[in-house]
Tab-separated table of C-alpha atoms and ligand atoms in Angstrom:
chain	number	residue	atom	x	y	z
A	1378	MET	CA	192.681	87.258	55.194
A	1379	LYS	CA	193.787	88.294	58.681
A	1380	ILE	CA	190.542	90.096	59.590
A	1381	VAL	CA	188.512	86.973	58.801
A	1382	GLU	CA	190.643	84.843	61.112
A	1383	LEU	CA	190.450	87.458	63.852
A	1384	ILE	CA	186.657	87.680	63.602
A	1385	LYS	CA	186.139	83.919	63.503
A	1386	SER	CA	188.291	83.390	66.572
A	1387	HIS	CA	186.705	86.376	68.377
A	1388	ARG	CA	190.173	87.883	68.728
A	1389	ALA	CA	189.244	90.923	66.628
A	1390	LYS	CA	189.401	94.161	68.587
A	1391	VAL	CA	186.095	95.995	68.182
A	1392	GLY	CA	185.884	99.784	68.534
A	1393	ILE	CA	182.407	101.253	68.876
A	1394	ILE	CA	182.091	105.002	68.353
A	1395	GLY	CA	179.218	106.704	70.220
A	1396	MET	CA	178.298	105.259	73.611
A	1397	GLY	CA	174.606	106.133	73.457
A	1398	TYR	CA	171.362	104.182	73.283
A	1399	VAL	CA	172.693	102.205	70.306
A	1400	GLY	CA	176.437	101.972	70.901
A	1401	LEU	CA	176.314	100.877	74.530
A	1402	PRO	CA	173.980	97.870	74.100
A	1403	LEU	CA	176.025	96.878	71.045
A	1404	SER	CA	179.209	97.045	73.114
A	1405	LYS	CA	177.555	94.742	75.606
A	1406	VAL	CA	176.690	92.177	72.941
A	1407	PHE	CA	180.203	92.114	71.466
A	1408	SER	CA	181.801	92.039	74.931
A	1409	PHE	CA	179.660	89.154	76.119
A	1410	LYS	CA	180.689	87.158	73.040
A	1411	GLY	CA	184.302	87.527	74.086
A	1412	PHE	CA	185.467	90.342	71.802
A	1413	ALA	CA	187.759	92.983	73.297
A	1414	VAL	CA	185.604	96.088	72.947
A	1415	THR	CA	186.661	99.709	73.263
A	1416	GLY	CA	183.945	102.351	73.445
A	1417	PHE	CA	184.823	105.752	71.957
A	1418	ASP	CA	182.957	108.926	72.869
A	1419	ILE	CA	183.623	112.655	72.876
A	1420	ASP	CA	181.553	112.983	76.060
A	1421	LYS	CA	184.095	112.779	78.919
A	1422	GLN	CA	181.354	112.193	81.499
A	1423	LYS	CA	180.153	109.070	79.698
A	1424	VAL	CA	183.696	107.747	79.367
A	1425	LEU	CA	184.348	108.357	83.057
A	1426	SER	CA	181.077	106.811	84.062
A	1427	LEU	CA	181.653	103.625	82.026
A	1428	ASN	CA	185.227	103.214	83.277
A	1429	ASN	CA	183.834	103.477	86.812
A	1430	ASN	CA	181.340	100.693	86.045
A	1431	ARG	CA	178.386	103.070	86.068
A	1432	SER	CA	175.563	103.018	83.557
A	1433	TYR	CA	173.602	106.105	82.485
A	1434	ILE	CA	170.912	104.229	80.534
A	1435	LYS	CA	167.983	102.912	82.545
A	1436	HIS	CA	167.593	99.549	80.823
A	1437	ILE	CA	171.316	98.710	81.121
A	1438	PRO	CA	172.088	98.185	84.801
A	1439	SER	CA	175.473	99.182	86.209
A	1440	SER	CA	176.071	95.518	87.070
A	1441	VAL	CA	176.228	94.824	83.309
A	1442	ILE	CA	178.824	97.565	82.809
A	1443	ARG	CA	180.814	96.134	85.704
A	1444	GLU	CA	180.689	92.666	84.136
A	1445	MET	CA	181.742	94.111	80.760
A	1446	CYS	CA	184.704	95.904	82.349
A	1447	VAL	CA	185.840	93.299	84.864
A	1448	LYS	CA	185.153	90.034	83.049
A	1449	TYR	CA	185.425	91.096	79.418
A	1450	HIS	CA	187.937	93.983	79.672
A	1451	PHE	CA	185.679	96.595	78.091
A	1452	ARG	CA	187.146	100.111	78.256
A	1453	ALA	CA	185.827	103.474	77.196
A	1454	THR	CA	188.037	106.241	75.858
A	1455	GLU	CA	187.955	109.718	74.364
A	1456	HIS	CA	191.331	109.196	72.674
A	1457	PHE	CA	190.631	108.453	69.047
A	1458	SER	CA	194.247	107.546	68.294
A	1459	ASN	CA	193.313	104.178	69.845
A	1460	LEU	CA	191.231	103.512	66.727
A	1461	LYS	CA	194.424	102.396	65.032
A	1462	GLN	CA	194.511	99.281	67.204
A	1463	MET	CA	190.959	98.273	66.319
A	1464	ASP	CA	190.196	95.586	63.724
A	1465	ALA	CA	186.520	96.487	63.355
A	1466	ILE	CA	185.109	99.989	63.912
A	1467	ILE	CA	181.367	100.535	64.276
A	1468	ILE	CA	179.914	104.054	64.092
A	1469	CYS	CA	176.835	104.798	66.247
A	1470	VAL	CA	176.814	108.596	66.423
A	1471	PRO	CA	173.692	110.822	66.245
A	1472	THR	CA	172.036	111.837	62.979
A	1473	PRO	CA	169.709	114.720	63.899
A	1474	LEU	CA	168.109	117.379	61.710
A	1475	THR	CA	169.371	120.957	61.453
A	1476	VAL	CA	167.088	123.851	62.454
A	1477	MET	CA	166.033	123.943	58.784
A	1478	ARG	CA	165.000	120.265	59.137
A	1479	GLU	CA	167.749	119.043	56.851
A	1480	PRO	CA	170.081	116.088	57.584
A	1481	ASP	CA	172.873	117.031	59.955
A	1482	LEU	CA	175.685	114.715	58.941
A	1483	SER	CA	178.314	116.604	60.943
A	1484	TYR	CA	178.619	113.795	63.534
A	1485	ILE	CA	179.184	111.186	60.838
A	1486	VAL	CA	181.621	113.400	58.961
A	1487	ASN	CA	183.619	114.230	62.114
A	1488	THR	CA	183.747	110.565	63.061
A	1489	ALA	CA	184.842	109.537	59.569
A	1490	ARG	CA	187.636	112.132	59.807
A	1491	SER	CA	188.754	110.717	63.160
A	1492	ILE	CA	188.851	107.259	61.597
A	1493	ARG	CA	190.712	108.599	58.551
A	1494	GLN	CA	193.538	109.778	60.797
A	1495	ASN	CA	193.908	106.268	62.175
A	1496	LEU	CA	192.888	104.043	59.299
A	1497	ARG	CA	195.184	101.150	58.500
A	1498	LYS	CA	195.134	98.189	56.143
A	1499	GLY	CA	192.795	95.336	56.989
A	1500	GLN	CA	190.256	97.278	59.077
A	1501	LEU	CA	186.494	96.940	58.749
A	1502	VAL	CA	184.357	100.069	59.225
A	1503	VAL	CA	180.577	99.800	59.654
A	1504	LEU	CA	178.170	102.710	59.828
A	1505	GLU	CA	175.088	102.058	61.979
A	1506	SER	CA	173.679	105.597	62.304
A	1507	THR	CA	170.363	105.983	60.472
A	1508	THR	CA	170.827	108.075	57.358
A	1509	TYR	CA	169.786	108.579	53.722
A	1510	PRO	CA	170.749	106.062	51.017
A	1511	GLY	CA	174.176	106.829	49.656
A	1512	THR	CA	175.798	108.173	52.838
A	1513	THR	CA	178.203	105.258	53.226
A	1514	ASP	CA	179.266	105.380	49.547
A	1515	GLU	CA	179.175	109.118	48.969
A	1516	VAL	CA	180.193	110.587	52.322
A	1517	VAL	CA	182.115	108.057	54.430
A	1518	LYS	CA	184.037	106.197	51.701
A	1519	PRO	CA	185.608	109.295	50.073
A	1520	ILE	CA	186.782	110.583	53.471
A	1521	LEU	CA	188.405	107.242	54.311
A	1522	GLU	CA	189.974	106.948	50.840
A	1523	GLU	CA	191.695	110.329	51.307
A	1524	THR	CA	194.310	108.213	53.110
A	1525	GLY	CA	195.252	106.609	49.803
A	1526	LEU	CA	193.892	103.266	51.031
A	1527	LYS	CA	191.291	101.658	48.722
A	1528	CYS	CA	187.955	100.341	49.935
A	1529	GLY	CA	187.527	96.641	49.139
A	1530	LYS	CA	191.269	96.163	48.777
A	1531	ASP	CA	192.888	97.794	51.811
A	1532	PHE	CA	189.903	98.234	54.116
A	1533	TYR	CA	186.232	97.207	54.185
A	1534	LEU	CA	183.161	99.413	54.562
A	1535	ALA	CA	179.508	98.523	55.168
A	1536	PHE	CA	176.220	99.825	56.526
A	1537	SER	CA	174.120	97.958	59.065
A	1538	PRO	CA	171.094	99.692	60.590
A	1539	GLU	CA	170.276	99.439	64.250
A	1540	ARG	CA	166.861	98.128	65.227
A	1541	GLU	CA	166.955	98.733	68.961
A	1542	ASP	CA	163.538	99.000	70.640
A	1543	PRO	CA	164.456	100.670	73.937
A	1544	GLY	CA	162.603	99.348	76.929
A	1545	ASN	CA	161.207	96.284	75.125
A	1546	PRO	CA	162.515	93.240	77.006
A	1547	LYS	CA	161.128	90.845	74.354
A	1548	TYR	CA	163.738	91.772	71.742
A	1549	SER	CA	167.323	91.946	72.925
A	1550	THR	CA	169.985	93.063	70.407
A	1551	GLU	CA	171.069	89.482	69.667
A	1552	LYS	CA	167.532	88.367	68.818
A	1553	ILE	CA	166.808	91.125	66.308
A	1554	PRO	CA	167.793	90.164	62.723
A	1555	LYS	CA	170.564	92.456	61.462
A	1556	VAL	CA	170.532	93.797	57.898
A	1557	VAL	CA	174.034	94.199	56.458
A	1558	GLY	CA	175.117	95.659	53.104
A	1559	GLY	CA	178.634	96.605	52.070
A	1560	VAL	CA	179.816	99.137	49.500
A	1561	ASN	CA	181.329	96.155	47.643
A	1562	ARG	CA	181.041	92.404	47.853
A	1563	ILE	CA	184.103	91.756	49.950
A	1564	SER	CA	183.058	94.416	52.462
A	1565	THR	CA	179.650	92.736	52.752
A	1566	ASP	CA	181.340	89.353	53.343
A	1567	VAL	CA	183.509	90.683	56.160
A	1568	ALA	CA	180.723	92.695	57.824
A	1569	VAL	CA	178.261	89.777	57.606
A	1570	LEU	CA	180.854	87.529	59.231
A	1571	LEU	CA	181.339	90.001	62.074
A	1572	TYR	CA	177.632	90.272	62.908
A	1573	GLU	CA	177.108	86.512	62.539
A	1574	GLN	CA	179.269	86.113	65.620
A	1575	VAL	CA	176.892	88.108	67.809
A	1576	VAL	CA	173.325	88.023	66.481
A	1577	LEU	CA	171.099	85.069	65.679
A	1578	ARG	CA	170.266	86.134	62.124
A	1579	VAL	CA	172.086	88.315	59.621
A	1580	VAL	CA	170.165	89.493	56.560
A	1581	ARG	CA	172.640	90.028	53.742
A	1582	VAL	CA	171.639	92.644	51.154
A	1583	SER	CA	173.316	93.608	47.902
A	1584	SER	CA	174.562	97.070	48.858
A	1585	ALA	CA	174.968	99.632	51.593
A	1586	ARG	CA	172.273	101.696	49.836
A	1587	VAL	CA	169.716	98.885	50.239
A	1588	ALA	CA	170.611	98.543	53.930
A	1589	GLU	CA	170.273	102.309	54.441
A	1590	SER	CA	166.922	102.365	52.608
A	1591	SER	CA	165.569	99.388	54.482
A	1592	LYS	CA	165.928	101.211	57.820
A	1593	LEU	CA	164.194	104.274	56.389
A	1594	LEU	CA	161.308	102.201	55.022
A	1595	GLU	CA	160.774	100.655	58.475
A	1596	ASN	CA	160.573	104.054	60.147
A	1597	ILE	CA	158.579	105.788	57.412
A	1598	TYR	CA	156.061	102.939	57.596
A	1599	ARG	CA	155.580	103.681	61.290
A	1600	CYS	CA	155.477	107.444	60.816
A	1601	VAL	CA	152.818	107.271	58.081
A	1602	ASN	CA	150.626	104.778	59.923
A	1603	ILE	CA	150.796	106.711	63.182
A	1604	ALA	CA	149.785	109.850	61.271
A	1605	LEU	CA	146.851	107.944	59.784
A	1606	VAL	CA	145.469	106.920	63.183
A	1607	ASN	CA	146.134	110.394	64.551
A	1608	GLU	CA	144.047	111.911	61.775
A	1609	LEU	CA	141.296	109.330	62.285
A	1610	LYS	CA	141.357	110.026	66.020
A	1611	MET	CA	140.453	113.672	65.373
A	1612	LEU	CA	137.729	112.751	62.877
A	1613	PHE	CA	136.184	110.003	65.024
A	1614	ASP	CA	136.274	112.249	68.072
A	1615	ARG	CA	134.187	114.824	66.199
A	1616	MET	CA	131.817	112.010	65.190
A	1617	GLY	CA	131.538	110.779	68.784
A	1618	ILE	CA	133.357	107.497	68.045
A	1619	ASN	CA	136.111	106.114	70.277
A	1620	ILE	CA	139.187	105.493	68.045
A	1621	TRP	CA	140.657	103.055	70.577
A	1622	GLU	CA	137.624	100.815	70.383
A	1623	VAL	CA	137.778	101.028	66.586
A	1624	ILE	CA	141.436	99.948	66.536
A	1625	GLU	CA	140.774	97.131	68.981
A	1626	SER	CA	137.983	95.731	66.860
A	1627	ALA	CA	139.875	96.167	63.562
A	1628	SER	CA	142.849	94.350	65.074
A	1629	THR	CA	140.825	91.146	65.349
A	1630	LYS	CA	141.271	90.762	61.568
A	1631	PRO	CA	143.807	87.963	61.394
A	1632	PHE	CA	145.537	89.204	58.221
A	1633	GLY	CA	146.327	92.447	56.408
A	1634	PHE	CA	145.985	94.773	59.394
A	1635	GLN	CA	148.534	95.945	61.918
A	1636	SER	CA	147.525	98.139	64.838
A	1637	PHE	CA	149.033	101.576	65.311
A	1638	TYR	CA	147.963	103.862	68.120
A	1639	PRO	CA	147.332	107.595	68.267
A	1640	GLY	CA	149.040	109.826	70.801
A	1641	PRO	CA	150.011	113.399	71.664
A	1642	GLY	CA	152.555	113.495	68.816
A	1643	LEU	CA	155.679	111.680	67.712
A	1644	GLY	CA	158.746	111.271	69.863
A	1645	GLY	CA	162.134	109.633	70.074
A	1646	HIS	CA	165.322	109.971	68.150
A	1647	CYS	CA	164.111	108.031	65.091
A	1648	ILE	CA	160.563	108.306	63.800
A	1649	PRO	CA	160.126	112.101	63.875
A	1650	ILE	CA	163.526	112.584	62.199
A	1651	ASP	CA	164.592	109.743	59.896
A	1652	PRO	CA	161.860	110.137	57.234
A	1653	PHE	CA	163.111	113.664	56.528
A	1654	TYR	CA	166.533	112.286	55.630
A	1655	LEU	CA	164.851	110.611	52.674
A	1656	SER	CA	162.699	113.645	51.769
A	1657	TRP	CA	165.880	115.675	51.563
A	1658	LYS	CA	167.647	113.135	49.372
A	1659	ALA	CA	164.570	112.759	47.156
A	1660	ARG	CA	164.839	116.419	46.142
A	1661	GLN	CA	168.150	115.597	44.471
A	1662	TYR	CA	166.111	113.259	42.224
A	1663	GLU	CA	163.365	115.869	41.650
A	1664	MET	CA	160.855	113.891	43.668
A	1665	VAL	CA	158.619	115.019	46.511
A	1666	THR	CA	157.917	112.427	49.195
A	1667	ARG	CA	154.294	113.404	49.765
A	1668	PHE	CA	153.420	110.658	52.252
A	1669	ILE	CA	156.322	111.713	54.462
A	1670	GLU	CA	155.462	115.410	54.286
A	1671	LEU	CA	151.780	114.813	54.985
A	1672	SER	CA	152.370	112.477	57.899
A	1673	GLY	CA	154.919	114.924	59.326
A	1674	GLU	CA	152.328	117.683	59.111
A	1675	ILE	CA	149.673	115.630	60.929
A	1676	ASN	CA	151.996	114.304	63.615
A	1677	ILE	CA	153.441	117.755	64.313
A	1678	SER	CA	149.927	119.160	64.777
A	1679	MET	CA	148.978	116.637	67.495
A	1680	PRO	CA	150.214	118.571	70.551
A	1681	TYR	CA	148.174	121.566	69.300
A	1682	TYR	CA	145.134	119.308	69.140
A	1683	VAL	CA	145.695	118.182	72.756
A	1684	VAL	CA	145.930	121.824	73.848
A	1685	SER	CA	142.704	122.734	72.056
A	1686	LYS	CA	140.893	119.743	73.624
A	1687	THR	CA	142.173	120.855	77.031
A	1688	MET	CA	140.953	124.380	76.374
A	1689	SER	CA	137.446	123.162	75.470
A	1690	ALA	CA	137.305	120.847	78.488
A	1691	LEU	CA	138.213	123.765	80.761
A	1692	ASN	CA	135.735	125.981	78.948
A	1693	GLU	CA	132.947	123.503	79.690
A	1694	ARG	CA	133.893	123.791	83.357
A	1695	GLN	CA	133.834	127.594	83.046
A	1696	LYS	CA	137.572	127.807	83.525
A	1697	LEU	CA	140.368	129.416	81.551
A	1698	LEU	CA	143.546	127.799	80.317
A	1699	LYS	CA	145.340	131.009	81.267
A	1700	GLY	CA	146.410	130.617	84.881
A	1701	ALA	CA	145.205	126.987	85.068
A	1702	ARG	CA	147.359	124.561	87.057
A	1703	ILE	CA	148.412	121.700	84.821
A	1704	VAL	CA	150.523	118.679	85.630
A	1705	ILE	CA	151.858	116.620	82.740
A	1706	LEU	CA	152.261	112.946	83.606
A	1707	GLY	CA	155.131	111.416	81.624
A	1708	MET	CA	157.829	113.464	79.907
A	1709	ALA	CA	159.562	110.488	78.240
A	1710	TYR	CA	158.659	110.005	74.586
A	1711	LYS	CA	157.227	106.555	75.282
A	1712	LYS	CA	156.258	104.464	78.240
A	1713	ASP	CA	158.779	103.069	80.692
A	1714	VAL	CA	161.858	104.686	79.121
A	1715	ASP	CA	164.025	107.538	80.407
A	1716	ASP	CA	164.527	109.192	77.008
A	1717	ILE	CA	162.954	112.600	76.357
A	1718	ARG	CA	164.415	113.252	72.907
A	1719	GLU	CA	161.772	114.838	70.642
A	1720	SER	CA	159.148	113.980	73.257
A	1721	PRO	CA	155.739	115.514	72.481
A	1722	SER	CA	155.389	116.186	76.231
A	1723	LEU	CA	158.007	118.917	75.824
A	1724	LYS	CA	156.001	120.558	73.048
A	1725	LEU	CA	152.852	120.271	75.185
A	1726	MET	CA	154.627	121.945	78.069
A	1727	GLU	CA	155.792	124.765	75.806
A	1728	LEU	CA	152.312	125.306	74.338
A	1729	PHE	CA	150.582	125.289	77.741
A	1730	LEU	CA	153.136	127.760	79.102
A	1731	LYS	CA	152.593	130.017	76.088
A	1732	GLU	CA	148.869	130.074	76.902
A	1733	GLY	CA	149.692	131.270	80.419
A	1734	ALA	CA	149.055	127.985	82.261
A	1735	ARG	CA	151.104	127.066	85.338
A	1736	VAL	CA	152.749	123.810	84.314
A	1737	THR	CA	154.580	121.154	86.311
A	1738	TYR	CA	155.344	117.547	85.498
A	1739	ASN	CA	155.792	114.132	87.021
A	1740	ASP	CA	157.881	111.340	85.529
A	1741	PRO	CA	159.355	108.513	87.595
A	1742	PHE	CA	162.188	108.187	85.051
A	1743	ILE	CA	163.029	111.883	84.547
A	1744	PRO	CA	163.819	113.361	87.993
A	1745	SER	CA	164.680	116.732	86.449
A	1746	LEU	CA	164.550	118.204	82.969
A	1747	PRO	CA	168.006	118.335	81.412
A	1748	LYS	CA	169.160	121.261	79.258
A	1749	LEU	CA	167.325	121.040	75.955
A	1750	ARG	CA	168.371	122.212	72.520
A	1751	HIS	CA	164.952	123.354	71.289
A	1752	TYR	CA	163.230	124.402	74.521
A	1753	LYS	CA	164.075	127.024	77.095
A	1754	PHE	CA	162.268	126.004	80.289
A	1755	SER	CA	163.375	127.253	83.680
A	1756	PRO	CA	164.926	124.402	85.709
A	1757	LEU	CA	162.181	121.959	86.585
A	1758	LYS	CA	162.066	118.867	88.760
A	1759	SER	CA	159.534	116.048	88.726
A	1760	THR	CA	156.801	116.900	91.263
A	1761	PRO	CA	156.051	113.897	93.501
A	1762	LEU	CA	152.585	112.445	92.963
A	1763	SER	CA	150.281	112.811	95.951
A	1764	VAL	CA	146.567	113.257	96.600
A	1765	LYS	CA	147.243	116.846	97.640
A	1766	MET	CA	149.193	117.591	94.456
A	1767	LEU	CA	146.527	116.069	92.185
A	1768	LYS	CA	143.678	117.854	93.957
A	1769	LYS	CA	145.462	121.191	93.448
A	1770	GLN	CA	145.473	120.774	89.647
A	1771	ASP	CA	142.881	122.083	87.228
A	1772	VAL	CA	144.087	119.561	84.659
A	1773	VAL	CA	146.072	116.336	84.751
A	1774	VAL	CA	147.409	115.498	81.298
A	1775	ILE	CA	148.461	111.899	80.686
A	1776	SER	CA	151.079	112.326	78.013
A	1777	THR	CA	153.065	109.107	78.530
A	1778	ASP	CA	151.355	105.989	79.866
A	1779	HIS	CA	154.072	104.673	82.196
A	1780	THR	CA	153.163	101.306	83.706
A	1781	ALA	CA	154.047	102.529	87.197
A	1782	TYR	CA	151.087	104.925	87.314
A	1783	ASP	CA	147.934	103.868	89.159
A	1784	TYR	CA	145.374	105.356	86.784
A	1785	GLN	CA	142.373	104.517	88.974
A	1786	TRP	CA	143.938	106.451	91.847
A	1787	ILE	CA	144.918	109.327	89.546
A	1788	VAL	CA	141.380	109.767	88.192
A	1789	GLN	CA	139.835	109.340	91.653
A	1790	ASN	CA	141.863	112.298	92.921
A	1791	SER	CA	141.725	114.615	89.903
A	1792	SER	CA	138.985	116.884	88.660
A	1793	LEU	CA	139.883	116.710	84.956
A	1794	VAL	CA	142.118	114.183	83.210
A	1795	ILE	CA	143.170	114.673	79.592
A	1796	ASP	CA	144.117	111.197	78.400
A	1797	THR	CA	146.189	111.103	75.207
A	1798	ARG	CA	147.050	107.378	75.445
A	1799	ASN	CA	143.857	105.605	76.475
A	1800	ALA	CA	145.636	104.896	79.743
A	1801	THR	CA	142.378	105.240	81.695
A	1802	LYS	CA	140.528	102.551	79.720
A	1803	ASN	CA	140.159	100.286	82.744
A	1804	VAL	CA	139.289	103.015	85.228
A	1805	ARG	CA	135.970	102.336	86.951
A	1806	GLY	CA	133.586	105.280	87.335
A	1807	TYR	CA	134.163	109.034	86.877
A	1808	PRO	CA	133.569	109.169	83.081
A	1809	GLU	CA	132.815	112.902	83.388
A	1810	ARG	CA	136.368	113.548	84.593
A	1811	ILE	CA	138.108	111.930	81.616
A	1812	VAL	CA	138.571	113.591	78.227
A	1813	ARG	CA	140.340	111.644	75.482
A	1814	ALA	CA	142.594	113.803	73.322
B	2397	NAD	N1	167.979	105.173	70.076
B	2397	NAD	C1	167.418	104.297	69.286
B	2397	NAD	O1	166.506	103.598	69.671
B	2397	NAD	C2	167.907	104.097	67.849
B	2397	NAD	C3	167.378	103.020	67.127
B	2397	NAD	C4	167.814	102.800	65.841
B	2397	NAD	C5	168.741	103.664	65.282
B	2397	NAD	N2	169.238	104.715	65.974
B	2397	NAD	C6	170.243	105.539	65.317
B	2397	NAD	O2	171.511	105.290	65.887
B	2397	NAD	C7	172.295	106.474	65.917
B	2397	NAD	C8	172.742	106.772	67.337
B	2397	NAD	O3	171.600	106.997	68.128
B	2397	NAD	P1	171.620	106.930	69.710
B	2397	NAD	O4	170.207	106.863	70.134
B	2397	NAD	O5	172.562	105.894	70.198
B	2397	NAD	O6	172.242	108.383	70.033
B	2397	NAD	P2	172.787	108.900	71.445
B	2397	NAD	O7	172.681	110.381	71.404
B	2397	NAD	O8	172.172	108.140	72.559
B	2397	NAD	O9	174.325	108.499	71.410
B	2397	NAD	C9	175.251	109.032	70.527
B	2397	NAD	C10	176.599	109.121	71.240
B	2397	NAD	O10	177.560	109.550	70.285
B	2397	NAD	C11	178.451	110.446	70.930
B	2397	NAD	N3	179.108	111.237	69.909
B	2397	NAD	C12	178.670	112.298	69.217
B	2397	NAD	N4	179.590	112.703	68.331
B	2397	NAD	C13	180.646	111.878	68.462
B	2397	NAD	C14	181.920	111.794	67.820
B	2397	NAD	N5	182.277	112.635	66.853
B	2397	NAD	N6	182.741	110.811	68.213
B	2397	NAD	C15	182.389	109.952	69.186
B	2397	NAD	N7	181.194	109.977	69.822
B	2397	NAD	C16	180.356	110.931	69.458
B	2397	NAD	C17	177.550	111.225	71.870
B	2397	NAD	O11	178.304	111.815	72.911
B	2397	NAD	C18	176.621	110.123	72.384
B	2397	NAD	O12	177.130	109.482	73.527
B	2397	NAD	C19	171.432	107.563	65.286
B	2397	NAD	O13	171.702	107.640	63.924
B	2397	NAD	C20	170.021	107.013	65.472
B	2397	NAD	O14	169.132	107.519	64.499
B	2397	NAD	C21	168.837	104.945	67.257
């Protein structure tokens, strides 16, 4: 088979659709293994930026893009007719929820249609976007087969979930085992072969549906466990017990326990969204995914809890939330990343503003707030941290525990710190200024 020879010799042309947090690092991995990679995106700015050797993702330096372009001939394009020349096509487009919190497959469908127009015999197509079980078989395959070409005979189709942990230097893409499942056996064989060239371990599963489900299980597991500690945080707080100390001591159990940490809510492109892809699909089978619904409910309520703790802390100081000056430290959804998608800090900002507080923010990674789909804030820039700025605030809310922050200095210069991340655990003195929420 020609595709097998091309993959084995690294002469296969790889097209990656969606140059975002998943597609760009993947392009890097394939490029560095000697494959000719073309990155496809509908965002002209991203295409331009990549072709000018410029990165737009913090943890991928521009020098890497330059190396990809100059040494390994990586190119980005918005012209999807170039898909015809590709031997392997990997889809990494977004899978958000609609306003009704239902799966929005429009990106996958549009991409599949673009591929359909350019599909030819011998190509491998792999979907990497997180989605409900059955998407590859029931949505992508029929669109591609509208060409008259048959999956498993004329082209190959598989699903392989992405397990990127942005900002975690311990696990680079090549070191993370890659689950791969095709819609038929031959598709699995070809897709497994492709990924074996670039990652250390490929985990072969019996179908695309298993691969799709495995990604959802991973994320639902996190979502449910985070909700559990969030609920316990609220209970233990009422009982005067520090949840962080409880988790630390429980984590000394050498088996059967994994630590999860509470926070101001759930953020990122995956964990707040992916579980609801399965809830939606479950309804087709007359099942209700109660764990997912319950954990969603608890996690969504967390920013409201932080606001009510802030209100009580101000109340104790005979102050009102209305008119209070609040600075939120950290807008990114987790520490040391520049990604604000679904960040609970945004919800916090919205809730504080609704209560009439005067809200600003600081985040070393988010110099200004971009246009947001769900929030309508007036244009806002990160306020530089200074003693004067901190002293002016009625409340400093630590929403994201970036490593760059000097928490001792922050507490020393603030009158009230609402700490949602236990970031102040090593701060010496001033216990009366810190409220955990
Ligand atoms: N970010 C993560 O850490 C992560 C981890 C695991 C899985 N995922 C999953 O991977 C998928 C992609 O996520 P991401 O974080 O890379 O998203 P992203 O928003 O960073 O990137 C998606 C890219 O796709 C482009 N795009 C949208 N529609 C397109 C189209 N029709 N054709 C070509 N390009 C198009 C966008 O312009 C954007 O550049 C999602 O399904 C997500 O759930 C993400």
